[in-house]
Amino acid sequence: MNWKIIFSTAGSLFIAACTVNPVAEQYLDWSKKCYDGFKSRVEFLAGEEFNNCGFYDLNASKRDYLNGVQCAENAYHSGHPFILGRLDYRADNYVCETHIRSNSGSLYKLFLDFDTREGPDKSKSNPTKHEAKCERLDFDGEIISARNCDFIQ
């Protein structure tokens, strides 16, 4: 197992477990994803320090996405903050889904879906956007289930 050492601004040190296969660099950029202001919203909810487990679009391989899920699961079970996002295609819509554990331990799920009749141009497709604060996350392979969530937006 690889270990990532992160120094906080307060000078304390903590060690976060990362996956055996680290997140590939092309998945670490969260700009121009999902909707305007998305990256800043994710970073605001996560806080100053977090494990970037990646954002995976339609071109990502299942193996790469599973590496990201493993990164998030390791961080979750060791009590460390993380962000993990995915753009997926389901039936007749695109789904942008993100899971966050903040520096304070709060869990969030951000969800946006937009139908494909207008293509992935999010400005024309009547997107549905939800943000929820959750009590726990369950990991099962590539599926992350957010449990006992209350919508905050």
PDB file of C-alpha atoms in Angstrom:
ATOM      1  CA  MET A   1       0.000   0.000   0.000  1.00  0.00           C
ATOM      2  CA  ASN A   2       1.261   3.484  -0.872  1.00  0.00           C
ATOM      3  CA  TRP A   3       1.038   6.220   1.740  1.00  0.00           C
ATOM      4  CA  LYS A   4       0.532   9.884   1.071  1.00  0.00           C
ATOM      5  CA  ILE A   5       1.837  12.369   3.622  1.00  0.00           C
ATOM      6  CA  ILE A   6      -0.084  15.622   3.862  1.00  0.00           C
ATOM      7  CA  PHE A   7       0.969  18.652   5.908  1.00  0.00           C
ATOM      8  CA  SER A   8      -1.788  20.907   7.179  1.00  0.00           C
ATOM      9  CA  THR A   9      -1.543  24.677   7.378  1.00  0.00           C
ATOM     10  CA  ALA A  10      -1.455  24.383  11.165  1.00  0.00           C
ATOM     11  CA  GLY A  11       1.737  22.356  10.917  1.00  0.00           C
ATOM     12  CA  SER A  12       0.277  19.050  12.051  1.00  0.00           C
ATOM     13  CA  LEU A  13       0.878  15.905  10.070  1.00  0.00           C
ATOM     14  CA  PHE A  14      -1.457  13.145   9.112  1.00  0.00           C
ATOM     15  CA  ILE A  15      -1.058  10.108   6.928  1.00  0.00           C
ATOM     16  CA  ALA A  16      -3.780   9.085   4.524  1.00  0.00           C
ATOM     17  CA  ALA A  17      -3.956   5.669   2.969  1.00  0.00           C
ATOM     18  CA  CYS A  18      -4.036   5.705  -0.805  1.00  0.00           C
ATOM     19  CA  THR A  19      -4.746   2.926  -3.195  1.00  0.00           C
ATOM     20  CA  VAL A  20      -2.208   0.405  -4.363  1.00  0.00           C
ATOM     21  CA  ASN A  21      -2.802   1.915  -7.826  1.00  0.00           C
ATOM     22  CA  PRO A  22      -2.739   5.698  -7.324  1.00  0.00           C
ATOM     23  CA  VAL A  23      -5.204   7.976  -9.095  1.00  0.00           C
ATOM     24  CA  ALA A  24      -3.972   8.831 -12.597  1.00  0.00           C
ATOM     25  CA  GLU A  25      -3.085  12.484 -13.112  1.00  0.00           C
ATOM     26  CA  GLN A  26      -5.660  13.079 -15.859  1.00  0.00           C
ATOM     27  CA  TYR A  27      -8.462  12.551 -13.315  1.00  0.00           C
ATOM     28  CA  LEU A  28      -7.211  15.125 -10.790  1.00  0.00           C
ATOM     29  CA  ASP A  29      -8.499  18.204 -12.670  1.00  0.00           C
ATOM     30  CA  TRP A  30     -12.017  19.211 -11.590  1.00  0.00           C
ATOM     31  CA  SER A  31     -12.314  22.328 -13.759  1.00  0.00           C
ATOM     32  CA  LYS A  32     -15.012  22.472 -16.452  1.00  0.00           C
ATOM     33  CA  LYS A  33     -16.996  19.613 -14.918  1.00  0.00           C
ATOM     34  CA  CYS A  34     -20.763  19.301 -14.413  1.00  0.00           C
ATOM     35  CA  TYR A  35     -21.809  22.978 -14.116  1.00  0.00           C
ATOM     36  CA  ASP A  36     -20.388  26.464 -13.649  1.00  0.00           C
ATOM     37  CA  GLY A  37     -19.022  26.807 -10.136  1.00  0.00           C
ATOM     38  CA  PHE A  38     -18.940  23.044  -9.530  1.00  0.00           C
ATOM     39  CA  LYS A  39     -15.226  22.828  -8.692  1.00  0.00           C
ATOM     40  CA  SER A  40     -15.399  25.705  -6.213  1.00  0.00           C
ATOM     41  CA  ARG A  41     -18.521  24.207  -4.588  1.00  0.00           C
ATOM     42  CA  VAL A  42     -16.814  20.820  -4.154  1.00  0.00           C
ATOM     43  CA  GLU A  43     -13.711  22.447  -2.677  1.00  0.00           C
ATOM     44  CA  PHE A  44     -15.825  24.633  -0.364  1.00  0.00           C
ATOM     45  CA  LEU A  45     -17.672  21.604   1.027  1.00  0.00           C
ATOM     46  CA  ALA A  46     -14.507  19.498   1.333  1.00  0.00           C
ATOM     47  CA  GLY A  47     -12.427  22.141   3.095  1.00  0.00           C
ATOM     48  CA  GLU A  48      -8.778  23.051   2.781  1.00  0.00           C
ATOM     49  CA  GLU A  49      -7.248  19.573   2.655  1.00  0.00           C
ATOM     50  CA  PHE A  50      -8.592  16.401   1.102  1.00  0.00           C
ATOM     51  CA  ASN A  51      -7.571  13.350  -0.872  1.00  0.00           C
ATOM     52  CA  ASN A  52      -8.389  14.046  -4.513  1.00  0.00           C
ATOM     53  CA  CYS A  53      -9.630  10.639  -5.630  1.00  0.00           C
ATOM     54  CA  GLY A  54     -10.438  12.013  -9.070  1.00  0.00           C
ATOM     55  CA  PHE A  55     -13.253  12.977 -11.391  1.00  0.00           C
ATOM     56  CA  TYR A  56     -14.026  10.330 -14.007  1.00  0.00           C
ATOM     57  CA  ASP A  57     -15.763  11.184 -17.273  1.00  0.00           C
ATOM     58  CA  LEU A  58     -17.173   8.932 -19.984  1.00  0.00           C
ATOM     59  CA  ASN A  59     -13.676   8.249 -21.340  1.00  0.00           C
ATOM     60  CA  ALA A  60     -12.402   6.797 -18.064  1.00  0.00           C
ATOM     61  CA  SER A  61     -11.869   3.068 -17.894  1.00  0.00           C
ATOM     62  CA  LYS A  62     -13.699   1.017 -15.292  1.00  0.00           C
ATOM     63  CA  ARG A  63     -10.324   0.067 -13.814  1.00  0.00           C
ATOM     64  CA  ASP A  64      -9.341   3.720 -13.377  1.00  0.00           C
ATOM     65  CA  TYR A  65     -12.695   4.546 -11.778  1.00  0.00           C
ATOM     66  CA  LEU A  66     -12.352   1.591  -9.401  1.00  0.00           C
ATOM     67  CA  ASN A  67      -8.933   2.971  -8.354  1.00  0.00           C
ATOM     68  CA  GLY A  68     -10.698   6.226  -7.502  1.00  0.00           C
ATOM     69  CA  VAL A  69     -13.403   4.402  -5.546  1.00  0.00           C
ATOM     70  CA  GLN A  70     -10.726   2.485  -3.621  1.00  0.00           C
ATOM     71  CA  CYS A  71      -8.977   5.784  -2.825  1.00  0.00           C
ATOM     72  CA  ALA A  72     -12.267   7.197  -1.468  1.00  0.00           C
ATOM     73  CA  GLU A  73     -13.090   4.035   0.473  1.00  0.00           C
ATOM     74  CA  ASN A  74      -9.638   3.965   2.091  1.00  0.00           C
ATOM     75  CA  ALA A  75      -9.920   7.632   3.059  1.00  0.00           C
ATOM     76  CA  TYR A  76     -13.481   7.135   4.335  1.00  0.00           C
ATOM     77  CA  HIS A  77     -12.619   4.174   6.558  1.00  0.00           C
ATOM     78  CA  SER A  78      -9.518   5.892   7.923  1.00  0.00           C
ATOM     79  CA  GLY A  79     -11.468   9.077   8.703  1.00  0.00           C
ATOM     80  CA  HIS A  80      -9.756  11.332   6.150  1.00  0.00           C
ATOM     81  CA  PRO A  81     -11.419  13.864   3.838  1.00  0.00           C
ATOM     82  CA  PHE A  82     -11.783  13.075   0.131  1.00  0.00           C
ATOM     83  CA  ILE A  83     -13.539  14.044  -3.083  1.00  0.00           C
ATOM     84  CA  LEU A  84     -14.622  11.604  -5.807  1.00  0.00           C
ATOM     85  CA  GLY A  85     -16.714  12.452  -8.861  1.00  0.00           C
ATOM     86  CA  ARG A  86     -18.104  10.766 -11.936  1.00  0.00           C
ATOM     87  CA  LEU A  87     -19.935  11.617 -15.139  1.00  0.00           C
ATOM     88  CA  ASP A  88     -21.987   8.660 -16.290  1.00  0.00           C
ATOM     89  CA  TYR A  89     -24.628   7.879 -18.895  1.00  0.00           C
ATOM     90  CA  ARG A  90     -27.772   6.140 -17.646  1.00  0.00           C
ATOM     91  CA  ALA A  91     -30.736   5.270 -19.859  1.00  0.00           C
ATOM     92  CA  ASP A  92     -31.614   8.654 -21.388  1.00  0.00           C
ATOM     93  CA  ASN A  93     -29.610  11.046 -19.258  1.00  0.00           C
ATOM     94  CA  TYR A  94     -26.152  12.068 -18.171  1.00  0.00           C
ATOM     95  CA  VAL A  95     -25.467  11.966 -14.447  1.00  0.00           C
ATOM     96  CA  CYS A  96     -22.796  13.916 -12.610  1.00  0.00           C
ATOM     97  CA  GLU A  97     -22.352  12.426  -9.137  1.00  0.00           C
ATOM     98  CA  THR A  98     -19.856  13.430  -6.462  1.00  0.00           C
ATOM     99  CA  HIS A  99     -19.151  12.123  -2.961  1.00  0.00           C
ATOM    100  CA  ILE A 100     -17.317  14.253  -0.411  1.00  0.00           C
ATOM    101  CA  ARG A 101     -16.024  13.787   3.098  1.00  0.00           C
ATOM    102  CA  SER A 102     -15.101  17.167   4.549  1.00  0.00           C
ATOM    103  CA  ASN A 103     -12.290  18.114   6.915  1.00  0.00           C
ATOM    104  CA  SER A 104     -14.895  18.182   9.696  1.00  0.00           C
ATOM    105  CA  GLY A 105     -16.116  14.660   8.831  1.00  0.00           C
ATOM    106  CA  SER A 106     -19.373  15.721   7.147  1.00  0.00           C
ATOM    107  CA  LEU A 107     -20.473  13.599   4.189  1.00  0.00           C
ATOM    108  CA  TYR A 108     -22.014  15.098   1.061  1.00  0.00           C
ATOM    109  CA  LYS A 109     -23.460  13.843  -2.191  1.00  0.00           C
ATOM    110  CA  LEU A 110     -23.799  16.220  -5.131  1.00  0.00           C
ATOM    111  CA  PHE A 111     -25.981  15.017  -7.977  1.00  0.00           C
ATOM    112  CA  LEU A 112     -26.856  16.559 -11.332  1.00  0.00           C
ATOM    113  CA  ASP A 113     -28.713  14.899 -14.155  1.00  0.00           C
ATOM    114  CA  PHE A 114     -29.558  16.264 -17.565  1.00  0.00           C
ATOM    115  CA  ASP A 115     -31.389  14.506 -20.361  1.00  0.00           C
ATOM    116  CA  THR A 116     -29.737  13.532 -23.618  1.00  0.00           C
ATOM    117  CA  ARG A 117     -32.386  14.819 -25.974  1.00  0.00           C
ATOM    118  CA  GLU A 118     -30.455  18.098 -26.016  1.00  0.00           C
ATOM    119  CA  GLY A 119     -27.049  16.417 -25.724  1.00  0.00           C
ATOM    120  CA  PRO A 120     -24.657  17.110 -22.885  1.00  0.00           C
ATOM    121  CA  ASP A 121     -25.119  20.901 -23.232  1.00  0.00           C
ATOM    122  CA  LYS A 122     -26.174  21.451 -19.647  1.00  0.00           C
ATOM    123  CA  SER A 123     -27.614  24.920 -20.346  1.00  0.00           C
ATOM    124  CA  LYS A 124     -30.412  23.521 -22.556  1.00  0.00           C
ATOM    125  CA  SER A 125     -31.363  20.241 -20.944  1.00  0.00           C
ATOM    126  CA  ASN A 126     -33.353  21.259 -17.843  1.00  0.00           C
ATOM    127  CA  PRO A 127     -30.836  19.796 -15.405  1.00  0.00           C
ATOM    128  CA  THR A 128     -31.890  18.604 -11.972  1.00  0.00           C
ATOM    129  CA  LYS A 129     -29.363  19.444  -9.265  1.00  0.00           C
ATOM    130  CA  HIS A 130     -29.342  18.158  -5.678  1.00  0.00           C
ATOM    131  CA  GLU A 131     -26.948  18.515  -2.779  1.00  0.00           C
ATOM    132  CA  ALA A 132     -27.382  16.350   0.290  1.00  0.00           C
ATOM    133  CA  LYS A 133     -25.649  15.935   3.627  1.00  0.00           C
ATOM    134  CA  CYS A 134     -25.498  12.264   4.573  1.00  0.00           C
ATOM    135  CA  GLU A 135     -24.845  10.155   7.661  1.00  0.00           C
ATOM    136  CA  ARG A 136     -22.796   7.422   6.006  1.00  0.00           C
ATOM    137  CA  LEU A 137     -21.509   5.936   2.769  1.00  0.00           C
ATOM    138  CA  ASP A 138     -21.571   2.273   1.783  1.00  0.00           C
ATOM    139  CA  PHE A 139     -19.053   0.992  -0.763  1.00  0.00           C
ATOM    140  CA  ASP A 140     -19.781  -2.045  -2.949  1.00  0.00           C
ATOM    141  CA  GLY A 141     -17.452  -2.351  -5.913  1.00  0.00           C
ATOM    142  CA  GLU A 142     -18.048   0.643  -8.164  1.00  0.00           C
ATOM    143  CA  ILE A 143     -21.276   1.575  -6.365  1.00  0.00           C
ATOM    144  CA  ILE A 144     -21.255   4.117  -3.556  1.00  0.00           C
ATOM    145  CA  SER A 145     -24.533   4.445  -1.681  1.00  0.00           C
ATOM    146  CA  ALA A 146     -25.119   7.562   0.380  1.00  0.00           C
ATOM    147  CA  ARG A 147     -27.352   6.755   3.368  1.00  0.00           C
ATOM    148  CA  ASN A 148     -29.694   8.833   5.535  1.00  0.00           C
ATOM    149  CA  CYS A 149     -29.294  12.004   3.496  1.00  0.00           C
ATOM    150  CA  ASP A 150     -31.036  15.357   3.896  1.00  0.00           C
ATOM    151  CA  PHE A 151     -31.174  17.739   0.956  1.00  0.00           C
ATOM    152  CA  ILE A 152     -29.385  21.018   1.563  1.00  0.00           C
ATOM    153  CA  GLN A 153     -29.982  22.490  -1.912  1.00  0.00           C
TER     154      GLN A 153
END
